[in-house]
Amino acid sequence: MTKNTGKRRNNELNVNEIDIATEPLELETLSYDEAVKRFLADAQRRGLRPDTIQYYRDKTGMFRRWLVAEDKADFIRMVMRPDIDAYVDYLKATRGLSNGSVNTHLRAIRAFFGFLLDSKYIRNSPTKNYPLLKVRAGNIETFTVKQLRSLFNAPDKRTFTGLRDYTYMLLLLETGIRLSESAAILIEDVKLAEGVIFVRHTKNNFHRYVPIQTKMIEQLRRYLKIRGTCESNHLFVTLDGEAMTRAGLQKIVTKYGTQAGIKGVRCSPHTLRHTFAKLSVMNGAGVFELQKILGHSTMEMVRVYVNLYSSDVNDRHKEFSPLRDL
């Protein structure tokens, strides 16, 4: 508060006074729920993927439930940096989440407060420069060649669903595409003559073409003939001719993994993606080819694959091993 000295005040406000005079009244009254509503509306305006918006909705919702328990959910200005520390501790100690899982929550919360700060709904962000937790690079689960053979032998190809599921799993291994990407493939995206699949529903909104080779092309041709025409234009359909949902497609690998008796590895579409990357690296794929096919926006994950599975170091070690001369 400005002290009254009895002298006539200067009519011109100083910098700090101008900030006080012009700051939105919402800085003091904006509720957490209203802040989330504006954040999600902005995400929709920017055309973010529905999966991403749902991810933000889920993580900000879970954070809200924790804030309610801490009696801090009324106004967004009440959330301070120590609250973020306490929430991280809660996720780790009470919920038992790993550092990697905690980071998925932190990324959403950082994006949320970053939006509020950029939009001038808050003066300071409690997550500004807040670091992600360190995650030790562990082994990435992949199928062995023997497990792949068992997996692909499990579907009954004398049935439509068996043929469809076999084709689907083969496509995941051939291209390394994500589950969400595979669920969005349309008939028109399958370019058999060109030997590519157009991937439209990508994580980073950059559409791409992924190559397919002769065995995959022939299998898709067989499947498309038997699939025939139906109301849905999606590549993978149910017996009723409706588009397979993401949840339905996700269950396919699990189902046949169980039938094949595969143990010690999670049977999922993402494991087939990792397996594609592993086998591609072992067969000589370079980082740039792999990044383009997998659709990674950065080289970080691609380097992980190369470091784990490249045989170059092993091959070169045969040449410079100190034991050669003993």
CSV table of C-alpha atoms in Angstrom, one decimal:
chain,number,residue,atom,x,y,z
A,1,MET,CA,0.0,0.0,0.0
A,2,THR,CA,1.3,3.5,-0.9
A,3,LYS,CA,2.1,5.6,2.2
A,4,ASN,CA,0.4,9.0,2.3
A,5,THR,CA,3.1,11.6,3.2
A,6,GLY,CA,0.7,14.6,3.0
A,7,LYS,CA,2.3,15.7,-0.3
A,8,ARG,CA,0.4,15.7,-3.6
A,9,ARG,CA,1.0,12.4,-5.3
A,10,ASN,CA,2.4,12.1,-8.8
A,11,ASN,CA,-0.4,11.4,-11.2
A,12,GLU,CA,1.8,9.1,-13.3
A,13,LEU,CA,1.8,5.5,-12.0
A,14,ASN,CA,5.1,3.7,-11.8
A,15,VAL,CA,5.8,0.3,-13.4
A,16,ASN,CA,4.7,-1.7,-10.4
A,17,GLU,CA,1.5,0.3,-10.0
A,18,ILE,CA,0.6,0.0,-13.6
A,19,ASP,CA,0.9,-3.8,-13.3
A,20,ILE,CA,-1.4,-3.7,-10.3
A,21,ALA,CA,-3.9,-1.4,-12.1
A,22,THR,CA,-4.0,-3.4,-15.3
A,23,GLU,CA,-3.8,-7.0,-14.1
A,24,PRO,CA,-7.1,-9.0,-14.7
A,25,LEU,CA,-9.4,-9.3,-11.7
A,26,GLU,CA,-9.5,-13.0,-12.6
A,27,LEU,CA,-6.0,-13.4,-11.1
A,28,GLU,CA,-7.7,-13.4,-7.7
A,29,THR,CA,-11.0,-15.1,-8.5
A,30,LEU,CA,-10.4,-17.7,-11.3
A,31,SER,CA,-11.4,-21.1,-10.0
A,32,TYR,CA,-9.4,-24.3,-10.7
A,33,ASP,CA,-12.4,-25.8,-12.6
A,34,GLU,CA,-12.8,-22.7,-14.8
A,35,ALA,CA,-9.0,-22.7,-15.5
A,36,VAL,CA,-9.2,-26.3,-16.7
A,37,LYS,CA,-12.2,-25.5,-18.8
A,38,ARG,CA,-10.3,-22.7,-20.6
A,39,PHE,CA,-7.2,-24.9,-20.9
A,40,LEU,CA,-9.2,-27.7,-22.6
A,41,ALA,CA,-11.1,-25.3,-24.8
A,42,ASP,CA,-7.8,-23.9,-26.0
A,43,ALA,CA,-6.5,-27.4,-26.7
A,44,GLN,CA,-9.6,-28.0,-28.9
A,45,ARG,CA,-9.2,-24.7,-30.7
A,46,ARG,CA,-5.6,-25.7,-31.5
A,47,GLY,CA,-6.8,-29.0,-33.0
A,48,LEU,CA,-5.0,-31.3,-30.6
A,49,ARG,CA,-5.8,-35.0,-31.0
A,50,PRO,CA,-8.8,-36.3,-29.0
A,51,ASP,CA,-6.4,-38.7,-27.2
A,52,THR,CA,-4.3,-35.8,-26.1
A,53,ILE,CA,-7.2,-33.7,-24.8
A,54,GLN,CA,-8.5,-36.7,-22.9
A,55,TYR,CA,-5.1,-37.2,-21.4
A,56,TYR,CA,-5.1,-33.5,-20.2
A,57,ARG,CA,-8.6,-34.0,-18.8
A,58,ASP,CA,-7.7,-37.1,-16.9
A,59,LYS,CA,-4.5,-35.7,-15.4
A,60,THR,CA,-5.9,-32.3,-14.4
A,61,GLY,CA,-8.9,-34.1,-13.0
A,62,MET,CA,-6.8,-36.4,-10.8
A,63,PHE,CA,-4.8,-33.3,-9.7
A,64,ARG,CA,-8.0,-31.6,-8.8
A,65,ARG,CA,-9.1,-34.5,-6.6
A,66,TRP,CA,-5.9,-34.2,-4.7
A,67,LEU,CA,-6.3,-30.4,-4.3
A,68,VAL,CA,-9.8,-31.0,-2.9
A,69,ALA,CA,-8.4,-33.2,-0.3
A,70,GLU,CA,-5.9,-30.5,0.5
A,71,ASP,CA,-8.6,-27.8,0.5
A,72,LYS,CA,-6.9,-25.9,-2.3
A,73,ALA,CA,-9.2,-26.4,-5.2
A,74,ASP,CA,-11.2,-23.1,-4.9
A,75,PHE,CA,-8.9,-20.7,-6.7
A,76,ILE,CA,-6.0,-21.4,-9.1
A,77,ARG,CA,-3.9,-18.8,-7.3
A,78,MET,CA,-3.8,-21.0,-4.2
A,79,VAL,CA,-1.7,-23.6,-6.0
A,80,MET,CA,2.0,-23.0,-5.2
A,81,ARG,CA,5.2,-24.8,-6.0
A,82,PRO,CA,5.3,-26.7,-2.7
A,83,ASP,CA,2.0,-28.2,-3.7
A,84,ILE,CA,3.5,-29.6,-6.8
A,85,ASP,CA,6.3,-31.2,-4.7
A,86,ALA,CA,3.7,-32.6,-2.3
A,87,TYR,CA,1.6,-34.0,-5.2
A,88,VAL,CA,4.7,-35.7,-6.7
A,89,ASP,CA,5.4,-37.3,-3.2
A,90,TYR,CA,1.7,-38.4,-3.1
A,91,LEU,CA,1.9,-40.1,-6.5
A,92,LYS,CA,5.1,-41.9,-5.6
A,93,ALA,CA,4.5,-42.8,-2.0
A,94,THR,CA,0.7,-43.2,-1.8
A,95,ARG,CA,-0.1,-44.3,-5.3
A,96,GLY,CA,3.1,-46.2,-5.8
A,97,LEU,CA,3.8,-44.8,-9.3
A,98,SER,CA,7.2,-45.1,-10.9
A,99,ASN,CA,9.2,-42.0,-11.9
A,100,GLY,CA,8.1,-42.5,-15.5
A,101,SER,CA,4.4,-42.7,-14.6
A,102,VAL,CA,4.8,-39.6,-12.4
A,103,ASN,CA,6.3,-37.7,-15.3
A,104,THR,CA,3.1,-38.4,-17.4
A,105,HIS,CA,1.2,-36.4,-14.7
A,106,LEU,CA,3.8,-33.7,-14.5
A,107,ARG,CA,3.8,-33.1,-18.3
A,108,ALA,CA,0.1,-32.5,-18.3
A,109,ILE,CA,0.2,-30.2,-15.2
A,110,ARG,CA,3.1,-28.2,-16.6
A,111,ALA,CA,1.2,-27.7,-19.9
A,112,PHE,CA,-1.8,-26.6,-17.9
A,113,PHE,CA,0.0,-24.0,-15.9
A,114,GLY,CA,2.1,-22.9,-18.9
A,115,PHE,CA,-1.1,-22.1,-20.7
A,116,LEU,CA,-2.4,-20.1,-17.7
A,117,LEU,CA,0.8,-18.1,-17.5
A,118,ASP,CA,1.0,-17.4,-21.2
A,119,SER,CA,-2.7,-16.3,-21.2
A,120,LYS,CA,-2.0,-14.1,-18.2
A,121,TYR,CA,-4.5,-15.9,-16.0
A,122,ILE,CA,-1.8,-16.3,-13.3
A,123,ARG,CA,1.2,-14.1,-12.4
A,124,ASN,CA,3.6,-17.0,-11.8
A,125,SER,CA,3.5,-20.7,-12.6
A,126,PRO,CA,4.2,-23.2,-9.9
A,127,THR,CA,5.6,-25.5,-12.5
A,128,LYS,CA,7.9,-23.1,-14.2
A,129,ASN,CA,11.2,-24.8,-14.8
A,130,TYR,CA,9.9,-27.8,-12.8
A,131,PRO,CA,12.1,-30.8,-13.7
A,132,LEU,CA,10.8,-34.2,-14.7
A,133,LEU,CA,12.0,-37.0,-12.5
A,134,LYS,CA,15.0,-39.0,-13.6
A,135,VAL,CA,14.1,-42.3,-15.2
A,136,ARG,CA,16.7,-45.1,-15.6
A,137,ALA,CA,16.8,-46.5,-19.1
A,138,GLY,CA,15.6,-50.0,-18.7
A,139,ASN,CA,15.3,-52.9,-21.1
A,140,ILE,CA,12.5,-52.5,-23.7
A,141,GLU,CA,10.3,-55.5,-23.9
A,142,THR,CA,10.2,-57.1,-27.4
A,143,PHE,CA,9.2,-60.5,-28.8
A,144,THR,CA,11.7,-63.1,-29.8
A,145,VAL,CA,11.5,-64.5,-33.3
A,146,LYS,CA,10.2,-67.8,-31.8
A,147,GLN,CA,7.5,-65.9,-29.9
A,148,LEU,CA,6.5,-64.0,-33.1
A,149,ARG,CA,6.0,-67.3,-34.9
A,150,SER,CA,3.8,-68.6,-32.1
A,151,LEU,CA,1.9,-65.4,-32.1
A,152,PHE,CA,1.2,-65.4,-35.8
A,153,ASN,CA,0.3,-69.1,-35.9
A,154,ALA,CA,-2.4,-68.6,-33.2
A,155,PRO,CA,-5.2,-67.0,-35.3
A,156,ASP,CA,-7.5,-69.3,-37.2
A,157,LYS,CA,-7.1,-68.0,-40.8
A,158,ARG,CA,-10.2,-70.1,-41.9
A,159,THR,CA,-12.3,-67.5,-40.2
A,160,PHE,CA,-12.8,-63.8,-41.1
A,161,THR,CA,-11.8,-62.6,-37.6
A,162,GLY,CA,-8.7,-64.8,-37.6
A,163,LEU,CA,-7.6,-63.6,-41.0
A,164,ARG,CA,-8.3,-60.0,-40.0
A,165,ASP,CA,-6.3,-60.3,-36.8
A,166,TYR,CA,-3.4,-62.0,-38.4
A,167,THR,CA,-3.3,-59.3,-41.0
A,168,TYR,CA,-3.5,-56.6,-38.3
A,169,MET,CA,-0.6,-58.1,-36.2
A,170,LEU,CA,1.5,-58.5,-39.4
A,171,LEU,CA,0.9,-54.9,-40.3
A,172,LEU,CA,2.0,-53.7,-36.8
A,173,LEU,CA,5.3,-55.7,-37.1
A,174,GLU,CA,5.9,-54.6,-40.7
A,175,THR,CA,5.4,-50.9,-40.0
A,176,GLY,CA,5.8,-50.2,-36.3
A,177,ILE,CA,2.7,-48.0,-36.3
A,178,ARG,CA,1.0,-47.0,-33.1
A,179,LEU,CA,-2.3,-48.5,-31.9
A,180,SER,CA,-4.1,-45.2,-32.4
A,181,GLU,CA,-2.6,-44.8,-35.8
A,182,SER,CA,-3.7,-48.3,-36.9
A,183,ALA,CA,-7.3,-47.7,-35.7
A,184,ALA,CA,-7.6,-44.7,-38.0
A,185,ILE,CA,-6.4,-46.4,-41.3
A,186,LEU,CA,-9.0,-46.1,-44.1
A,187,ILE,CA,-9.2,-48.3,-47.2
A,188,GLU,CA,-8.0,-45.3,-49.3
A,189,ASP,CA,-4.9,-45.1,-47.1
A,190,VAL,CA,-3.7,-48.5,-48.3
A,191,LYS,CA,-1.6,-47.9,-51.5
A,192,LEU,CA,-0.7,-51.4,-52.6
A,193,ALA,CA,0.6,-50.3,-56.0
A,194,GLU,CA,2.9,-47.8,-54.4
A,195,GLY,CA,3.9,-50.2,-51.5
A,196,VAL,CA,3.0,-47.7,-48.7
A,197,ILE,CA,0.4,-47.0,-46.0
A,198,PHE,CA,-0.7,-43.4,-45.4
A,199,VAL,CA,-0.8,-42.7,-41.6
A,200,ARG,CA,-3.2,-39.9,-40.9
A,201,HIS,CA,-3.9,-40.0,-37.2
A,202,THR,CA,-0.4,-39.3,-35.8
A,203,LYS,CA,0.8,-38.3,-32.4
A,204,ASN,CA,2.5,-35.1,-33.6
A,205,ASN,CA,-0.1,-34.3,-36.3
A,206,PHE,CA,2.5,-34.8,-39.0
A,207,HIS,CA,1.1,-37.2,-41.6
A,208,ARG,CA,3.5,-39.8,-43.0
A,209,TYR,CA,3.8,-42.7,-45.4
A,210,VAL,CA,5.2,-46.0,-44.2
A,211,PRO,CA,6.6,-48.6,-46.6
A,212,ILE,CA,5.3,-52.1,-46.8
A,213,GLN,CA,7.0,-55.0,-48.6
A,214,THR,CA,5.8,-57.9,-50.8
A,215,LYS,CA,4.6,-60.3,-48.1
A,216,MET,CA,2.6,-57.5,-46.4
A,217,ILE,CA,1.2,-56.3,-49.7
A,218,GLU,CA,0.0,-59.8,-50.7
A,219,GLN,CA,-1.5,-60.3,-47.2
A,220,LEU,CA,-3.4,-57.0,-47.4
A,221,ARG,CA,-4.6,-57.9,-50.9
A,222,ARG,CA,-6.0,-61.2,-49.6
A,223,TYR,CA,-7.7,-59.5,-46.7
A,224,LEU,CA,-9.2,-56.8,-48.8
A,225,LYS,CA,-10.7,-59.3,-51.2
A,226,ILE,CA,-12.4,-61.2,-48.3
A,227,ARG,CA,-13.3,-58.0,-46.4
A,228,GLY,CA,-15.3,-56.7,-49.4
A,229,THR,CA,-17.4,-53.6,-49.2
A,230,CYS,CA,-19.2,-52.4,-46.1
A,231,GLU,CA,-20.6,-49.2,-44.6
A,232,SER,CA,-17.4,-48.4,-42.7
A,233,ASN,CA,-14.4,-47.1,-44.7
A,234,HIS,CA,-11.9,-48.3,-42.0
A,235,LEU,CA,-9.5,-51.0,-43.0
A,236,PHE,CA,-10.2,-53.2,-40.0
A,237,VAL,CA,-13.8,-54.0,-39.4
A,238,THR,CA,-16.0,-56.2,-37.2
A,239,LEU,CA,-18.3,-59.1,-38.4
A,240,ASP,CA,-21.0,-56.5,-38.6
A,241,GLY,CA,-19.0,-54.3,-40.9
A,242,GLU,CA,-18.3,-51.6,-38.3
A,243,ALA,CA,-15.0,-50.0,-37.7
A,244,MET,CA,-12.8,-51.8,-35.1
A,245,THR,CA,-12.4,-49.6,-32.1
A,246,ARG,CA,-9.0,-48.8,-30.5
A,247,ALA,CA,-10.0,-51.0,-27.5
A,248,GLY,CA,-11.0,-53.9,-29.8
A,249,LEU,CA,-7.7,-53.7,-31.7
A,250,GLN,CA,-5.7,-53.5,-28.5
A,251,LYS,CA,-7.1,-56.8,-27.3
A,252,ILE,CA,-6.1,-58.7,-30.4
A,253,VAL,CA,-2.4,-59.1,-29.5
A,254,THR,CA,-3.2,-60.0,-25.9
A,255,LYS,CA,-5.8,-62.6,-27.0
A,256,TYR,CA,-3.4,-64.5,-29.3
A,257,GLY,CA,-0.4,-64.0,-26.9
A,258,THR,CA,-2.5,-65.9,-24.3
A,259,GLN,CA,-3.5,-68.6,-26.8
A,260,ALA,CA,0.1,-69.0,-27.9
A,261,GLY,CA,1.2,-69.3,-24.3
A,262,ILE,CA,3.7,-66.5,-24.5
A,263,LYS,CA,5.3,-65.7,-21.2
A,264,GLY,CA,7.7,-63.0,-19.9
A,265,VAL,CA,6.6,-60.2,-22.2
A,266,ARG,CA,3.6,-58.0,-22.4
A,267,CYS,CA,1.6,-59.0,-25.4
A,268,SER,CA,0.4,-55.6,-26.8
A,269,PRO,CA,0.5,-53.6,-30.0
A,270,HIS,CA,3.2,-51.4,-28.5
A,271,THR,CA,5.4,-54.5,-27.9
A,272,LEU,CA,5.1,-55.2,-31.6
A,273,ARG,CA,6.2,-51.6,-32.3
A,274,HIS,CA,9.3,-52.1,-30.1
A,275,THR,CA,9.9,-55.4,-31.9
A,276,PHE,CA,9.8,-53.7,-35.3
A,277,ALA,CA,12.4,-51.2,-34.1
A,278,LYS,CA,14.6,-53.9,-32.6
A,279,LEU,CA,14.6,-56.1,-35.7
A,280,SER,CA,15.0,-53.1,-38.0
A,281,VAL,CA,18.1,-51.9,-36.2
A,282,MET,CA,19.5,-55.4,-36.1
A,283,ASN,CA,19.0,-55.7,-39.8
A,284,GLY,CA,20.9,-52.4,-40.4
A,285,ALA,CA,18.2,-49.7,-40.4
A,286,GLY,CA,19.7,-46.2,-39.8
A,287,VAL,CA,18.4,-43.7,-37.2
A,288,PHE,CA,16.9,-41.3,-39.8
A,289,GLU,CA,15.0,-44.1,-41.6
A,290,LEU,CA,13.8,-45.4,-38.3
A,291,GLN,CA,12.7,-41.9,-37.1
A,292,LYS,CA,10.7,-41.3,-40.3
A,293,ILE,CA,8.9,-44.7,-40.3
A,294,LEU,CA,8.1,-44.6,-36.5
A,295,GLY,CA,7.0,-41.0,-36.6
A,296,HIS,CA,9.1,-39.8,-33.7
A,297,SER,CA,9.4,-36.0,-33.6
A,298,THR,CA,12.9,-36.2,-32.0
A,299,MET,CA,15.8,-38.6,-32.2
A,300,GLU,CA,15.7,-39.5,-28.5
A,301,MET,CA,13.7,-42.7,-28.6
A,302,VAL,CA,15.4,-43.8,-31.9
A,303,ARG,CA,18.8,-43.5,-30.3
A,304,VAL,CA,17.6,-45.7,-27.4
A,305,TYR,CA,16.7,-48.4,-29.9
A,306,VAL,CA,20.0,-48.1,-31.7
A,307,ASN,CA,22.0,-48.2,-28.5
A,308,LEU,CA,20.2,-51.3,-27.3
A,309,TYR,CA,20.1,-53.3,-30.5
A,310,SER,CA,22.8,-52.2,-32.9
A,311,SER,CA,25.2,-55.0,-33.7
A,312,ASP,CA,28.0,-52.6,-34.9
A,313,VAL,CA,29.7,-52.4,-31.5
A,314,ASN,CA,29.7,-56.2,-31.2
A,315,ASP,CA,31.0,-56.6,-34.7
A,316,ARG,CA,33.8,-54.1,-34.2
A,317,HIS,CA,34.6,-55.5,-30.8
A,318,LYS,CA,35.7,-58.7,-32.5
A,319,GLU,CA,38.4,-56.7,-34.3
A,320,PHE,CA,39.7,-54.7,-31.3
A,321,SER,CA,39.2,-57.2,-28.4
A,322,PRO,CA,42.3,-57.2,-26.1
A,323,LEU,CA,41.9,-60.9,-25.7
A,324,ARG,CA,42.7,-61.6,-29.4
A,325,ASP,CA,46.4,-61.4,-28.7
A,326,LEU,CA,46.5,-63.6,-25.6
